[in-house]
Amino acid sequence: MKVPVAILAALAVLAYAGGSNAIIFCLLIALMLTGMPISIALGLTVLTFLFTMTQVPIESVALKLFTGIEKFEIMAIPFFILAGNFLTHGGVARRMINFATSIVGHWHGGLGLAGVMACALFAAVSGSSPATVVAIGSIILPAMIKQGFPNRFGAGVITTSGALGILIPPSIVMVMYSVATNTSVGALFMAGVIPGIMLACLLGFTTWWRARKNNYPRLAKATWAERWQAFRKSMWGLFLIIIVMGGIYSGIFTPTEAAAMSAVYAFIIAVFVYKDLRLSQIPKVLLDSASMSAMLLYIITNAVLFSFLMTHENIPQAMADWMMGMGLGPITFLLAVNVLLLLAGNVMEPSSIVLIMAPILFPVATQLGIHPVHLGILIVVNMEVGMCHPPVGLNLYVASGITRMGITELTIAVWPWLLTMIGFLIAVTYIPELSLWLPRMLGMIT
């Protein structure tokens, strides 16, 4: 694996601030170069540095491990994962696709547009991009190929639209940002609504424009009776959106409690309402969810240790002072953040990036007057872009398994939509009200 350019850039800055800071990042890079998982590399970096170069008592390290992950918000992650798995196996995705097809199927590239709409709807109940790609892509891609769409077109649509899973709330990545920076999860969820809808519309427009240009197939226009029937069958899944977002905003329950409610609700509709998930399949769903949750929680645990080390060595403050001393304003800083995160997306997956970079960038952004919620949405959109390009784009690998296309061919396929996402990233970066207007109007932020 080649050296992460983003981390090398950070290393140069930190080396300027002090030798010990550079050593920390040198250790991290050296371990990553061995091909070691990033979560383990983080933990070993911290332990090696603490045992050999500091006098920090080992008791404080153990204490930080427990106090760092006992936050109530972290409990939302396994619940959202479990809810997403119940929905993926429970027939919710298929009904959402049928509803989306009845609404937009008669437009140019009808099934492609239905895929974008279905991804947006499923994202609003799952919180995970890979889950969205699997749930929607495994159903709609074969249908698109059967109707005569090129394989590349369908793959490009689903790979990029699946990234909506971490922008449209609820979002697991937003929960991780909240854990790393102590920002309100509820405010982040509300801040993602307008950008999520906007990006879905832009991806849909790109799909429509390419389909119209190439004269791709259209479906017959559905009658209002057919649309009502499709909505009626999908409304149990769609109602989960109201439960989660309505419950959080109305104050009935917290985001973590909303996650637990969504898991219970998803189980009920998958097993007892739609009856697409048999009771005999429940143990496998629980085991898969536990495995994925354990992986993410292990990453969080090691990232908490790394954050503790950075705080102990005063790295975030040193970086903030250096940037302020260089005279970087908000515009230049936000541009640098985008470049840093996009480069990091070449070599790391979103969870690791958020948990490593957010504690470093957060103090600088605060000093420059950038709202924490705006920074959070900016980071999430960068993570979306990173999930759709090689070499470690998770959505690419998930879509590759569904389409049986190589990563190189898939990378070429996603470019039109990826350029749309980059254009949207620029808008979110420099128009903060896209992220802040709704939570501010609801009184969740000032």
XYZ file of C-alpha atoms in Angstrom:
446
model
C 0.000 0.000 0.000
C 1.422 3.370 -0.891
C 2.005 6.005 1.816
C -1.146 8.063 2.521
C -0.420 11.497 1.093
C -2.913 13.105 3.486
C -1.171 11.737 6.557
C 2.240 12.727 5.196
C 0.932 16.285 4.831
C -0.307 16.209 8.412
C 3.052 14.777 9.495
C 4.893 17.725 7.949
C 2.701 20.142 9.892
C 3.102 18.248 13.150
C 6.851 17.860 12.702
C 7.016 21.647 12.518
C 5.131 21.802 15.834
C 7.423 19.356 17.621
C 9.497 16.203 17.263
C 7.339 13.928 19.419
C 4.317 14.765 17.303
C 6.119 13.632 14.168
C 7.155 10.393 15.875
C 3.533 9.514 16.614
C 2.554 9.824 12.973
C 5.733 8.078 11.787
C 4.789 5.102 13.943
C 1.280 5.094 12.538
C 2.485 5.256 8.927
C 5.066 2.522 9.475
C 2.443 0.155 10.888
C -0.027 0.985 8.099
C 2.637 0.245 5.479
C 2.789 -3.335 6.743
C -0.825 -3.798 5.663
C -2.032 -3.952 9.252
C -5.680 -2.947 9.827
C -5.895 0.718 10.770
C -7.687 0.015 14.039
C -4.822 -2.200 15.250
C -2.227 0.264 13.920
C -3.843 3.011 15.994
C -3.773 0.944 19.169
C -0.169 -0.197 18.733
C 0.955 3.360 17.949
C -0.551 4.614 21.183
C 0.787 1.803 23.361
C 4.281 1.920 21.843
C 4.558 5.684 22.312
C 3.113 5.672 25.837
C 5.320 2.830 27.086
C 8.578 4.099 25.587
C 8.392 7.902 25.494
C 6.044 9.065 28.260
C 5.403 8.549 31.959
C 1.651 8.098 31.562
C 0.440 5.411 34.049
C -0.999 2.327 32.382
C -4.003 2.663 34.695
C -4.994 5.898 32.987
C -4.883 4.169 29.592
C -7.214 1.432 30.796
C -9.494 4.014 32.387
C -9.607 6.007 29.137
C -10.570 2.867 27.212
C -13.675 2.453 29.325
C -14.640 6.109 29.746
C -14.092 6.778 26.050
C -16.627 4.211 24.862
C -19.217 4.434 27.642
C -20.941 7.346 25.912
C -24.659 6.817 25.495
C -24.519 7.870 21.822
C -22.271 4.922 20.891
C -25.109 2.521 21.718
C -26.957 3.875 18.662
C -24.457 2.217 16.308
C -25.290 -1.481 16.945
C -29.018 -0.694 16.997
C -28.923 1.086 13.626
C -26.849 -1.770 12.180
C -29.384 -4.306 13.461
C -32.302 -2.300 12.079
C -30.584 -2.050 8.690
C -30.019 -5.817 8.571
C -33.645 -6.549 9.445
C -34.774 -4.180 6.690
C -32.311 -5.602 4.147
C -33.558 -9.154 4.695
C -37.180 -8.261 5.330
C -38.480 -7.208 1.924
C -38.560 -3.482 2.716
C -36.111 -2.618 -0.068
C -38.163 -4.408 -2.736
C -41.329 -2.549 -1.758
C -39.505 0.789 -1.742
C -38.210 0.072 -5.256
C -41.730 -0.732 -6.463
C -43.020 2.524 -4.974
C -40.170 4.565 -6.507
C -40.686 2.902 -9.889
C -44.390 3.793 -9.874
C -43.514 7.456 -9.283
C -40.588 8.086 -11.695
C -40.386 4.965 -13.867
C -41.972 6.658 -16.900
C -39.232 9.298 -17.132
C -36.032 8.827 -19.174
C -33.930 6.159 -17.459
C -36.938 5.206 -15.336
C -35.420 2.275 -13.462
C -32.219 4.262 -12.848
C -34.215 7.142 -11.372
C -36.178 4.637 -9.307
C -32.847 3.310 -8.030
C -31.773 6.793 -6.890
C -35.123 7.403 -5.185
C -35.144 3.969 -3.567
C -31.585 4.486 -2.279
C -32.653 7.813 -0.726
C -35.671 6.186 0.939
C -33.704 3.193 2.198
C -30.917 5.494 3.417
C -33.497 7.225 5.611
C -34.099 3.989 7.518
C -30.734 2.172 7.441
C -27.900 4.654 8.181
C -25.354 2.643 6.184
C -24.082 3.081 2.632
C -22.939 -0.514 1.984
C -26.295 -1.795 3.302
C -28.111 0.553 0.916
C -26.036 -0.607 -2.062
C -26.681 -4.274 -1.223
C -30.381 -3.910 -0.474
C -31.289 -1.789 -3.510
C -28.588 -2.861 -5.953
C -29.146 -6.605 -5.655
C -32.783 -6.118 -6.711
C -32.758 -3.277 -9.214
C -29.502 -3.942 -11.108
C -30.647 -7.295 -12.571
C -33.936 -5.643 -13.548
C -32.110 -2.793 -15.304
C -29.910 -5.186 -17.271
C -32.948 -7.247 -18.222
C -34.684 -4.119 -19.522
C -31.704 -3.186 -21.701
C -29.672 -0.714 -19.631
C -25.869 -0.950 -19.961
C -24.244 -2.637 -16.977
C -22.017 0.386 -16.393
C -24.975 2.773 -16.205
C -26.762 0.753 -13.535
C -23.570 0.207 -11.563
C -22.757 3.933 -11.617
C -26.234 4.861 -10.395
C -26.380 2.429 -7.484
C -22.751 2.812 -6.342
C -23.043 6.592 -5.945
C -26.683 6.751 -4.820
C -25.922 4.173 -2.136
C -23.575 6.740 -0.575
C -26.695 8.655 0.492
C -26.856 6.106 3.317
C -24.448 8.151 5.466
C -25.797 11.635 4.621
C -29.563 11.206 4.890
C -30.295 10.639 8.590
C -30.034 8.455 10.544
C -26.318 8.043 9.839
C -23.755 5.871 11.613
C -20.927 8.171 10.442
C -22.699 11.160 12.019
C -22.894 9.261 15.308
C -19.134 8.659 15.120
C -18.477 12.361 14.450
C -20.659 13.188 17.437
C -18.659 10.799 19.633
C -15.358 12.295 18.450
C -16.352 15.963 18.928
C -19.244 15.955 21.434
C -21.555 17.537 18.854
C -25.303 16.960 19.148
C -26.386 13.859 17.195
C -29.906 15.240 16.802
C -28.609 18.490 15.298
C -26.367 16.546 12.891
C -29.301 14.359 11.806
C -31.457 17.396 11.062
C -28.540 19.132 9.316
C -28.250 16.193 6.917
C -31.852 16.377 5.690
C -31.581 19.250 3.180
C -28.102 18.288 1.820
C -29.296 14.675 1.521
C -32.390 15.627 -0.478
C -30.345 18.007 -2.642
C -27.717 15.379 -3.462
C -30.410 12.812 -4.260
C -31.993 15.298 -6.685
C -28.623 16.073 -8.306
C -27.781 12.387 -8.735
C -31.269 11.864 -10.162
C -30.762 14.724 -12.617
C -27.417 13.256 -13.747
C -29.147 9.885 -14.238
C -32.026 11.449 -16.209
C -29.694 13.539 -18.372
C -27.479 10.594 -19.340
C -30.503 8.378 -19.981
C -32.150 11.035 -22.157
C -28.913 11.640 -24.067
C -28.481 7.921 -24.795
C -32.209 7.176 -25.212
C -32.286 4.511 -22.502
C -35.548 2.604 -21.831
C -38.581 4.046 -20.031
C -41.413 2.241 -18.300
C -45.101 2.714 -18.916
C -46.612 5.417 -16.739
C -48.241 3.972 -13.632
C -51.839 4.866 -12.823
C -52.695 6.627 -9.579
C -54.284 3.402 -8.368
C -51.025 1.525 -8.982
C -49.074 4.241 -7.205
C -51.392 4.092 -4.202
C -51.086 0.316 -4.101
C -47.268 0.537 -4.199
C -47.277 3.183 -1.467
C -49.651 1.174 0.704
C -47.363 -1.868 0.523
C -44.231 0.167 1.318
C -45.690 2.481 3.979
C -44.716 0.216 6.894
C -41.068 0.698 5.952
C -41.504 4.408 5.185
C -43.180 4.933 8.546
C -39.843 4.182 10.201
C -38.584 7.555 8.910
C -41.348 9.297 10.843
C -40.651 7.255 13.974
C -36.929 8.093 14.018
C -36.915 11.743 12.914
C -40.262 12.678 14.424
C -39.389 11.038 17.721
C -36.036 12.828 17.953
C -37.364 16.275 17.068
C -40.475 16.023 19.237
C -38.334 15.025 22.201
C -40.088 11.707 22.721
C -36.731 9.934 22.669
C -33.019 10.567 22.090
C -31.178 9.460 18.919
C -29.913 6.382 20.786
C -33.409 5.495 21.944
C -34.620 6.133 18.378
C -32.061 3.591 17.154
C -33.373 0.993 19.609
C -36.948 1.734 18.550
C -36.001 1.387 14.885
C -34.431 -2.039 15.534
C -37.549 -3.306 17.315
C -39.858 -1.822 14.665
C -37.778 -3.245 11.802
C -37.919 -6.698 13.433
C -41.721 -6.520 13.765
C -42.438 -5.443 10.185
C -39.876 -7.864 8.676
C -41.115 -10.905 10.609
C -44.783 -10.279 11.382
C -46.031 -7.705 8.839
C -44.213 -8.465 5.573
C -43.299 -11.998 6.712
C -40.276 -12.075 4.382
C -37.918 -12.919 7.263
C -38.424 -16.275 8.957
C -37.794 -16.744 12.655
C -35.155 -19.331 11.783
C -33.152 -16.585 10.009
C -33.087 -14.280 13.047
C -29.953 -15.823 14.655
C -27.927 -15.213 11.474
C -29.119 -11.584 11.266
C -28.212 -11.062 14.923
C -24.788 -12.658 14.438
C -24.025 -10.563 11.332
C -25.085 -7.405 13.160
C -22.995 -8.285 16.205
C -19.949 -8.961 14.017
C -20.232 -5.623 12.204
C -20.921 -3.760 15.457
C -17.892 -5.341 17.131
C -15.687 -4.290 14.218
C -16.854 -0.660 14.406
C -16.650 -0.533 18.196
C -13.107 -1.918 18.057
C -12.147 0.872 15.651
C -13.790 3.416 17.967
C -11.946 2.043 21.001
C -8.533 2.367 19.365
C -9.415 5.766 17.920
C -10.371 6.932 21.430
C -6.907 5.871 22.627
C -5.290 7.713 19.717
C -7.350 10.820 20.509
C -6.230 10.560 24.148
C -2.592 10.442 23.025
C -3.025 13.458 20.735
C -4.677 15.430 23.528
C -1.958 14.435 26.004
C 0.730 15.588 23.554
C -1.246 18.778 22.768
C -1.291 17.981 19.042
C -4.683 19.506 18.095
C -3.796 22.779 19.841
C -0.344 22.825 18.208
C -1.907 22.332 14.788
C -4.505 25.025 15.479
C -1.827 27.491 16.601
C 0.274 26.694 13.529
C -2.629 27.263 11.136
C -3.676 30.451 12.895
C -0.073 31.646 12.787
C 0.021 31.005 9.042
C -2.939 33.328 8.658
C -5.304 30.709 7.236
C -8.842 32.032 6.978
C -12.049 29.968 6.921
C -12.103 29.727 3.097
C -8.528 28.442 2.831
C -8.967 26.139 5.817
C -12.115 24.529 4.394
C -10.354 23.997 1.066
C -7.439 22.342 2.879
C -9.859 20.150 4.842
C -11.503 18.947 1.630
C -8.170 18.118 0.006
C -6.958 16.351 3.161
C -10.126 14.257 3.516
C -10.353 13.380 -0.175
C -6.743 12.192 -0.128
C -7.335 10.260 3.095
C -10.328 8.626 1.398
C -7.867 6.985 -0.995
C -6.374 4.840 1.736
C -8.785 4.651 4.675
C -12.428 3.815 5.250
C -14.832 6.482 6.625
C -14.986 5.353 10.255
C -11.213 5.583 10.687
C -10.984 8.940 8.909
C -13.695 10.520 11.044
C -12.311 9.221 14.326
C -8.715 10.253 13.495
C -9.261 13.549 11.676
C -12.263 15.049 13.486
C -10.478 15.649 16.820
C -7.602 17.318 14.942
C -9.717 19.533 12.677
C -12.388 20.420 15.238
C -10.331 22.848 17.423
C -9.030 24.703 14.350
C -12.520 25.030 12.894
C -13.825 26.327 16.222
C -11.137 29.007 16.396
C -11.954 30.083 12.842
C -15.660 30.418 13.653
C -16.794 27.400 11.611
C -19.853 25.770 13.140
C -19.254 22.198 14.391
C -22.423 20.961 12.661
C -21.308 22.479 9.348
C -17.905 20.802 9.724
C -19.651 17.504 10.467
C -21.775 17.580 7.314
C -18.722 18.632 5.297
C -16.803 15.601 6.591
C -19.732 13.261 5.862
C -19.991 14.458 2.237
C -16.244 13.914 1.832
C -16.715 10.388 3.175
C -19.457 9.826 0.571
C -17.064 10.741 -2.222
C -14.357 8.520 -0.719
C -16.709 5.514 -0.695
C -17.145 5.768 -4.455
C -13.556 5.857 -5.712
C -10.610 3.441 -5.465
C -8.553 2.013 -3.968
C -10.607 1.479 -0.773
C -14.064 2.770 -1.731
C -16.406 0.422 0.165
C -19.320 1.007 -2.200
C -17.152 0.031 -5.176
C -16.332 -3.340 -3.669
C -19.929 -3.997 -2.646
C -21.191 -3.027 -6.110
C -18.431 -5.082 -7.712
C -19.732 -8.165 -5.938
C -23.269 -7.504 -7.194
C -22.415 -6.544 -10.793
C -19.391 -8.856 -11.180
C -17.510 -5.911 -12.706
C -13.847 -5.190 -12.034
C -12.919 -2.213 -9.866
C -11.292 -0.412 -12.821
C -14.389 -0.759 -15.002
C -16.602 0.260 -12.097
C -14.448 3.320 -11.418
C -14.970 4.479 -15.002
C -18.705 3.840 -14.662
C -19.179 6.087 -11.613
C -17.334 9.157 -12.936
C -20.349 11.211 -14.142
C -22.071 10.834 -10.780
C -18.817 11.257 -8.857
C -18.218 14.629 -10.551
C -21.735 15.639 -9.521
C -20.901 14.717 -5.919
C -17.685 16.768 -6.012
C -19.614 19.790 -7.313
C -22.111 19.321 -4.499
C -19.240 19.091 -1.998
C -18.044 22.545 -3.061
C -21.557 23.941 -2.512
C -21.849 22.387 0.960
C -18.386 23.678 1.857
C -18.999 27.325 1.081
C -22.755 27.643 1.678
C -23.027 26.671 5.357
C -26.744 27.475 5.521
C -27.434 24.350 3.448
C -26.452 22.425 6.579
C -27.381 24.883 9.318
C -30.728 26.344 8.243
C -33.004 23.465 9.291
C -31.498 22.700 12.732
C -31.309 26.455 13.403
C -34.967 26.923 12.431
C -35.917 24.041 14.750
C -33.997 25.660 17.607
C -31.446 22.854 17.872
C -28.421 25.142 17.317
C -27.739 28.867 17.572
